[in-house]
GROMACS .gro file of C-alpha atoms in nm:
model
  341
    1MET     CA    1   2.861   4.384   1.132
    2VAL     CA    2   2.726   4.048   1.015
    3ASP     CA    3   2.444   3.912   1.227
    4ALA     CA    4   2.452   3.545   1.130
    5ALA     CA    5   2.693   3.297   0.981
    6PRO     CA    6   2.609   3.158   0.639
    7SER     CA    7   2.514   2.792   0.618
    8THR     CA    8   2.812   2.563   0.560
    9PRO     CA    9   2.816   2.430   0.200
   10ALA     CA   10   2.757   2.056   0.164
   11THR     CA   11   3.104   1.996   0.019
   12LEU     CA   12   3.264   2.141   0.333
   13VAL     CA   13   3.030   1.940   0.557
   14ASP     CA   14   3.134   1.626   0.369
   15ALA     CA   15   3.496   1.720   0.438
   16GLY     CA   16   3.422   1.749   0.811
   17LEU     CA   17   3.433   2.128   0.823
   18ARG     CA   18   3.201   2.391   0.965
   19ILE     CA   19   3.179   2.769   0.929
   20ASP     CA   20   3.075   2.993   1.221
   21LEU     CA   21   3.097   3.358   1.310
   22ASP     CA   22   3.353   3.453   1.571
   23PRO     CA   23   3.137   3.493   1.885
   24ASP     CA   24   3.381   3.756   2.014
   25GLY     CA   25   3.255   3.992   1.748
   26GLY     CA   26   3.376   4.137   1.422
   27ASP     CA   27   3.322   4.024   1.065
   28ILE     CA   28   3.543   3.719   1.113
   29TYR     CA   29   3.444   3.366   1.020
   30VAL     CA   30   3.591   3.063   1.192
   31ILE     CA   31   3.639   2.722   1.028
   32SER     CA   32   3.633   2.431   1.273
   33GLY     CA   33   3.623   2.054   1.249
   34ASN     CA   34   3.865   1.844   1.043
   35THR     CA   35   4.085   2.143   0.963
   36TYR     CA   36   4.423   1.984   1.014
   37HIS     CA   37   4.380   1.737   0.730
   38HIS     CA   38   4.281   2.020   0.494
   39LYS     CA   39   4.511   2.293   0.620
   40GLU     CA   40   4.706   2.324   0.293
   41THR     CA   41   4.386   2.376   0.095
   42LEU     CA   42   4.257   2.631   0.348
   43LYS     CA   43   4.587   2.817   0.341
   44ALA     CA   44   4.605   2.815  -0.041
   45HIS     CA   45   4.260   2.975  -0.065
   46GLY     CA   46   4.331   3.263   0.171
   47CYS     CA   47   4.237   3.135   0.516
   48ARG     CA   48   4.463   3.241   0.802
   49TRP     CA   49   4.558   3.046   1.111
   50SER     CA   50   4.470   3.234   1.431
   51ARG     CA   51   4.685   3.121   1.721
   52SER     CA   52   4.465   3.300   1.975
   53ARG     CA   53   4.149   3.133   1.844
   54GLY     CA   54   4.316   2.799   1.769
   55ALA     CA   55   4.134   2.791   1.435
   56TRP     CA   56   4.146   2.896   1.069
   57THR     CA   57   3.972   3.228   0.993
   58PHE     CA   58   3.871   3.449   0.702
   59GLU     CA   59   3.671   3.770   0.644
   60ASP     CA   60   3.572   3.772   0.278
   61THR     CA   61   3.244   3.580   0.229
   62ALA     CA   62   3.337   3.524  -0.136
   63LEU     CA   63   3.595   3.278  -0.011
   64ILE     CA   64   3.313   3.042   0.092
   65ASP     CA   65   3.221   2.980  -0.273
   66ARG     CA   66   3.586   2.925  -0.368
   67LEU     CA   67   3.632   2.676  -0.088
   68SER     CA   68   3.311   2.496  -0.180
   69ALA     CA   69   3.430   2.459  -0.538
   70ALA     CA   70   3.776   2.345  -0.430
   71PHE     CA   71   3.648   2.079  -0.194
   72GLY     CA   72   3.378   1.972  -0.433
   73GLY     CA   73   3.644   1.878  -0.685
   74HIS     CA   74   3.850   1.639  -0.473
   75VAL     CA   75   3.705   1.572  -0.128
   76ALA     CA   76   3.544   1.232  -0.074
   77THR     CA   77   3.230   1.203   0.133
   78ASN     CA   78   3.392   0.946   0.362
   79HIS     CA   79   3.620   1.117   0.612
   80PRO     CA   80   3.973   0.979   0.613
   81PRO     CA   81   4.062   0.804   0.937
   82GLY     CA   82   4.328   0.933   1.172
   83PHE     CA   83   4.217   1.289   1.241
   84ALA     CA   84   4.032   1.418   1.545
   85GLU     CA   85   3.823   1.728   1.571
   86ALA     CA   86   4.010   2.053   1.603
   87PRO     CA   87   3.979   2.215   1.945
   88LEU     CA   88   3.642   2.380   1.997
   89PRO     CA   89   3.745   2.715   2.151
   90PHE     CA   90   3.395   2.859   2.114
   91HIS     CA   91   3.200   2.545   2.208
   92PRO     CA   92   3.391   2.392   2.502
   93LYS     CA   93   3.096   2.200   2.643
   94SER     CA   94   2.999   1.911   2.421
   95THR     CA   95   2.713   1.681   2.509
   96ARG     CA   96   2.717   1.308   2.458
   97PRO     CA   97   2.462   1.192   2.200
   98ALA     CA   98   2.182   0.971   2.327
   99PRO     CA   99   2.237   0.596   2.283
  100GLY     CA  100   2.148   0.482   1.935
  101THR     CA  101   2.151   0.834   1.788
  102ARG     CA  102   2.401   0.999   1.558
  103PRO     CA  103   2.575   1.334   1.619
  104ALA     CA  104   2.390   1.644   1.505
  105SER     CA  105   2.381   1.707   1.133
  106GLY     CA  106   2.685   1.898   1.008
  107ASN     CA  107   2.926   1.752   1.265
  108PRO     CA  108   3.165   1.470   1.174
  109HIS     CA  109   3.133   1.140   1.361
  110TYR     CA  110   3.434   1.217   1.580
  111HIS     CA  111   3.300   1.557   1.689
  112GLY     CA  112   3.345   1.581   2.069
  113HIS     CA  113   3.520   1.242   2.093
  114ARG     CA  114   3.791   1.368   2.328
  115GLN     CA  115   3.543   1.524   2.565
  116ARG     CA  116   3.327   1.210   2.569
  117LEU     CA  117   3.628   0.992   2.644
  118ARG     CA  118   3.735   1.218   2.929
  119GLU     CA  119   3.383   1.207   3.073
  120ARG     CA  120   3.378   0.827   3.058
  121PHE     CA  121   3.708   0.814   3.240
  122ARG     CA  122   3.588   1.052   3.512
  123GLU     CA  123   3.273   0.846   3.561
  124SER     CA  124   3.456   0.514   3.602
  125CYS     CA  125   3.815   0.618   3.688
  126GLY     CA  126   3.913   0.408   3.388
  127GLU     CA  127   3.762   0.085   3.520
  128GLY     CA  128   3.690  -0.149   3.228
  129MET     CA  129   3.835   0.084   2.964
  130PRO     CA  130   4.054  -0.094   2.707
  131ASP     CA  131   4.426  -0.019   2.695
  132TYR     CA  132   4.403   0.180   2.373
  133GLU     CA  133   4.153   0.424   2.526
  134LEU     CA  134   4.372   0.484   2.830
  135LEU     CA  135   4.662   0.545   2.592
  136GLU     CA  136   4.443   0.784   2.393
  137LEU     CA  137   4.389   0.991   2.707
  138LEU     CA  138   4.764   1.023   2.753
  139LEU     CA  139   4.820   1.113   2.388
  140PHE     CA  140   4.564   1.395   2.413
  141PHE     CA  141   4.820   1.593   2.612
  142SER     CA  142   5.091   1.581   2.347
  143ILE     CA  143   4.902   1.565   2.015
  144ARG     CA  144   4.638   1.816   1.914
  145TYR     CA  145   4.400   1.836   1.619
  146VAL     CA  146   4.447   1.466   1.536
  147ASP     CA  147   4.236   1.161   1.612
  148VAL     CA  148   4.483   0.960   1.821
  149LYS     CA  149   4.277   0.640   1.841
  150PRO     CA  150   4.445   0.487   1.529
  151LEU     CA  151   4.785   0.586   1.669
  152ALA     CA  152   4.711   0.431   2.011
  153LYS     CA  153   4.600   0.105   1.851
  154SER     CA  154   4.898   0.105   1.616
  155LEU     CA  155   5.149   0.155   1.900
  156LEU     CA  156   4.999  -0.125   2.106
  157GLU     CA  157   5.003  -0.357   1.806
  158GLU     CA  158   5.363  -0.267   1.726
  159PHE     CA  159   5.499  -0.317   2.079
  160GLY     CA  160   5.259  -0.583   2.203
  161SER     CA  161   5.151  -0.416   2.526
  162LEU     CA  162   5.152  -0.094   2.726
  163GLY     CA  163   5.468  -0.206   2.905
  164GLY     CA  164   5.642  -0.286   2.579
  165MET     CA  165   5.551   0.052   2.436
  166LEU     CA  166   5.672   0.244   2.744
  167ALA     CA  167   6.001   0.053   2.744
  168ALA     CA  168   6.067   0.104   2.372
  169GLU     CA  169   6.366   0.310   2.268
  170PRO     CA  170   6.276   0.665   2.157
  171GLU     CA  171   6.395   0.591   1.804
  172ARG     CA  172   6.158   0.293   1.776
  173LEU     CA  173   5.870   0.499   1.913
  174GLU     CA  174   5.930   0.773   1.659
  175ALA     CA  175   5.956   0.522   1.375
  176ALA     CA  176   5.630   0.360   1.489
  177MET     CA  177   5.455   0.698   1.492
  178HIS     CA  178   5.577   0.765   1.137
  179ALA     CA  179   5.461   0.423   1.021
  180SER     CA  180   5.117   0.454   1.180
  181GLY     CA  181   5.010   0.725   0.933
  182SER     CA  182   4.816   0.894   1.214
  183THR     CA  183   5.007   1.218   1.189
  184SER     CA  184   5.131   1.393   0.878
  185PRO     CA  185   5.505   1.432   0.800
  186GLU     CA  186   5.505   1.806   0.868
  187ARG     CA  187   5.374   1.755   1.223
  188ILE     CA  188   5.541   1.427   1.317
  189ARG     CA  189   5.868   1.585   1.425
  190THR     CA  190   5.705   1.811   1.683
  191ASP     CA  191   5.428   1.573   1.791
  192SER     CA  192   5.658   1.274   1.827
  193GLN     CA  193   5.908   1.455   2.046
  194PHE     CA  194   5.636   1.575   2.284
  195THR     CA  195   5.478   1.228   2.286
  196ILE     CA  196   5.802   1.038   2.343
  197THR     CA  197   5.900   1.268   2.629
  198HIS     CA  198   5.554   1.222   2.780
  199LEU     CA  199   5.563   0.841   2.753
  200LYS     CA  200   5.918   0.803   2.883
  201ALA     CA  201   5.835   1.028   3.178
  202MET     CA  202   5.534   0.805   3.248
  203GLN     CA  203   5.758   0.498   3.238
  204ARG     CA  204   6.002   0.654   3.485
  205LEU     CA  205   5.717   0.760   3.712
  206LEU     CA  206   5.574   0.406   3.722
  207GLN     CA  207   5.918   0.264   3.801
  208ARG     CA  208   5.956   0.502   4.093
  209VAL     CA  209   5.609   0.423   4.226
  210LEU     CA  210   5.692   0.051   4.228
  211ALA     CA  211   6.035   0.121   4.380
  212GLU     CA  212   5.866   0.288   4.676
  213ASP     CA  213   5.733  -0.054   4.783
  214VAL     CA  214   6.085  -0.196   4.777
  215LYS     CA  215   6.284   0.074   4.953
  216GLU     CA  216   6.324   0.089   5.328
  217ARG     CA  217   6.188  -0.261   5.387
  218PRO     CA  218   6.340  -0.611   5.382
  219VAL     CA  219   6.325  -0.737   5.025
  220ILE     CA  220   6.285  -1.098   5.136
  221SER     CA  221   5.953  -1.017   5.306
  222SER     CA  222   5.849  -0.789   5.016
  223TRP     CA  223   5.929  -1.039   4.743
  224GLN     CA  224   5.623  -0.977   4.525
  225ALA     CA  225   5.679  -0.601   4.536
  226LEU     CA  226   6.038  -0.664   4.431
  227LEU     CA  227   5.929  -0.881   4.139
  228ASP     CA  228   5.675  -0.619   4.026
  229TYR     CA  229   5.945  -0.354   4.033
  230LEU     CA  230   6.192  -0.569   3.838
  231LYS     CA  231   5.934  -0.670   3.578
  232MET     CA  232   5.853  -0.304   3.517
  233ALA     CA  233   6.221  -0.212   3.498
  234LEU     CA  234   6.345  -0.505   3.288
  235GLY     CA  235   6.057  -0.709   3.150
  236HIS     CA  236   6.040  -0.526   2.817
  237GLU     CA  237   6.401  -0.414   2.775
  238PRO     CA  238   6.521  -0.497   2.422
  239ILE     CA  239   6.883  -0.536   2.534
  240GLU     CA  240   7.011  -0.773   2.802
  241GLN     CA  241   7.092  -0.585   3.120
  242PHE     CA  242   7.260  -0.707   3.436
  243ARG     CA  243   7.176  -0.546   3.771
  244VAL     CA  244   7.278  -0.608   4.129
  245LEU     CA  245   7.066  -0.533   4.435
  246PHE     CA  246   7.299  -0.465   4.728
  247LEU     CA  247   7.144  -0.538   5.070
  248ASP     CA  248   7.241  -0.455   5.428
  249LYS     CA  249   7.235  -0.690   5.729
  250LYS     CA  250   6.856  -0.657   5.755
  251ASN     CA  251   6.814  -0.732   5.383
  252ILE     CA  252   6.706  -0.375   5.317
  253LEU     CA  253   6.803  -0.242   4.976
  254ILE     CA  254   7.110  -0.019   4.981
  255LYS     CA  255   7.153   0.022   4.608
  256ASP     CA  256   7.010  -0.106   4.281
  257GLU     CA  257   7.281  -0.069   4.020
  258VAL     CA  258   7.308  -0.152   3.653
  259GLN     CA  259   7.641  -0.331   3.620
  260GLN     CA  260   7.647  -0.408   3.250
  261ARG     CA  261   7.442  -0.374   2.933
  262GLY     CA  262   7.507  -0.613   2.648
  263THR     CA  263   7.378  -0.717   2.311
  264VAL     CA  264   7.040  -0.881   2.263
  265ASP     CA  265   7.157  -1.203   2.429
  266HIS     CA  266   7.492  -1.142   2.594
  267THR     CA  267   7.607  -0.927   2.886
  268PRO     CA  268   7.971  -0.930   2.996
  269LEU     CA  269   8.012  -0.963   3.373
  270TYR     CA  270   8.314  -0.926   3.600
  271PRO     CA  271   8.266  -1.104   3.936
  272ARG     CA  272   8.557  -0.924   4.103
  273GLU     CA  273   8.402  -0.586   4.023
  274ILE     CA  274   8.080  -0.695   4.193
  275ALA     CA  275   8.270  -0.807   4.503
  276LYS     CA  276   8.461  -0.479   4.510
  277ARG     CA  277   8.140  -0.279   4.483
  278ALA     CA  278   7.980  -0.479   4.765
  279LEU     CA  279   8.271  -0.385   4.992
  280GLU     CA  280   8.244  -0.017   4.893
  281LEU     CA  281   7.874  -0.010   4.984
  282GLY     CA  282   7.913  -0.216   5.300
  283ALA     CA  283   7.668  -0.475   5.168
  284SER     CA  284   7.606  -0.799   5.354
  285ALA     CA  285   7.417  -0.970   5.074
  286LEU     CA  286   7.309  -0.919   4.717
  287ILE     CA  287   7.065  -1.039   4.454
  288MET     CA  288   7.172  -1.072   4.094
  289VAL     CA  289   6.916  -0.983   3.829
  290HIS     CA  290   6.920  -0.988   3.452
  291ASN     CA  291   6.664  -1.001   3.174
  292HIS     CA  292   6.618  -1.221   2.869
  293PRO     CA  293   6.487  -1.006   2.580
  294SER     CA  294   6.357  -1.323   2.415
  295GLY     CA  295   6.099  -1.345   2.695
  296ASP     CA  296   6.206  -1.696   2.802
  297PRO     CA  297   6.366  -1.684   3.151
  298THR     CA  298   6.522  -2.030   3.124
  299PRO     CA  299   6.887  -1.996   3.234
  300SER     CA  300   7.160  -2.076   2.986
  301ARG     CA  301   7.474  -2.268   3.071
  302ALA     CA  302   7.658  -1.934   3.072
  303ASP     CA  303   7.407  -1.792   3.323
  304ILE     CA  304   7.467  -2.085   3.558
  305GLU     CA  305   7.844  -2.063   3.527
  306MET     CA  306   7.843  -1.687   3.579
  307THR     CA  307   7.640  -1.728   3.899
  308LYS     CA  308   7.893  -1.977   4.037
  309GLN     CA  309   8.178  -1.737   3.960
  310VAL     CA  310   8.008  -1.450   4.142
  311GLU     CA  311   7.927  -1.671   4.442
  312ALA     CA  312   8.292  -1.778   4.458
  313ALA     CA  313   8.412  -1.416   4.441
  314LEU     CA  314   8.179  -1.315   4.728
  315ALA     CA  315   8.268  -1.604   4.962
  316PRO     CA  316   8.606  -1.466   5.084
  317ILE     CA  317   8.447  -1.132   5.184
  318ARG     CA  318   8.149  -1.301   5.351
  319VAL     CA  319   7.881  -1.147   5.133
  320ALA     CA  320   7.585  -1.377   5.071
  321LEU     CA  321   7.431  -1.431   4.728
  322HIS     CA  322   7.059  -1.463   4.807
  323ASP     CA  323   6.938  -1.531   4.455
  324HIS     CA  324   6.981  -1.478   4.085
  325LEU     CA  325   6.660  -1.371   3.911
  326ILE     CA  326   6.602  -1.387   3.536
  327ILE     CA  327   6.321  -1.163   3.413
  328GLY     CA  328   6.126  -1.243   3.097
  329LYS     CA  329   5.833  -1.055   2.946
  330ASP     CA  330   5.562  -1.249   3.129
  331ARG     CA  331   5.760  -1.488   3.350
  332HIS     CA  332   6.055  -1.493   3.582
  333LEU     CA  333   6.286  -1.759   3.723
  334GLY     CA  334   6.482  -1.767   4.049
  335PHE     CA  335   6.795  -1.978   4.087
  336LYS     CA  336   6.715  -2.041   4.453
  337SER     CA  337   6.371  -2.186   4.385
  338GLU     CA  338   6.508  -2.396   4.098
  339GLY     CA  339   6.781  -2.546   4.316
  340LEU     CA  340   7.056  -2.382   4.110
  341LEU     CA  341   7.193  -2.182   4.402
   0.00000   0.00000   0.00000
């Protein structure tokens, strides 16, 4: 039985690694820190991945000298960006360093970053935290062993905003994760699928939260809630989409339906189909809605003509057309307020 762990060689410290004895006992050594970036080297020199410990392990102390020599030959003293600390299964409680001080010697600069970020969020409930840090917190749940700060910043830069990122097609999200360089090719397939599922579920959850303020109440008197809901649902859609909100006699939402999806700037619309659907639902009024992926909600001549055609199709069945809303990324336009309806 070994009583104490040997000191970690300087070359391993420079690589962001640390050697400790397994506190659960036995002559087993645990390597923690920036292990993911160096996993191929660790594996090639005889270290084994322990799923139960969540860390690389070895038993032969001679391996320490071999690792030191291996890392001394090709590891730079500056840690490459993009990799977080491995989980700390034996040191779950990390303490935040005092202001103006550096982490303890032997630990890389990102040691305990995830725990510190969680603590900051708990203290402030996220008040004043930048978007990329809030996104980091979400990414913690789907990506392990990797510093996700570069990925969070890269995604926001790629899609322009949190809303744009959440609305992005899964294929674009995966391509952006590949391009960010924040995860290695052998992990990207697994990490990206977990992350995309997580983000798309978050998008759907936010849409449903906003929809709660629209349902079961007159939309005319809840206009801002309606606009918030539509901006979340359509504001960042890359393809033009046409929806119809069917209302009852009290202007309460019966159904929000996607009628057509088109190309980037064109959506085919069939006024008679809208009139037929209004009759099927027993609607007394409706609101037309579509988005402009360009971000500019200014109506085109085709938009104006289409609105007139729908209004004409609804007149014989006595269904009112309350408005036609065009949703852009940051702005919206209503035909009623513009005198176009």
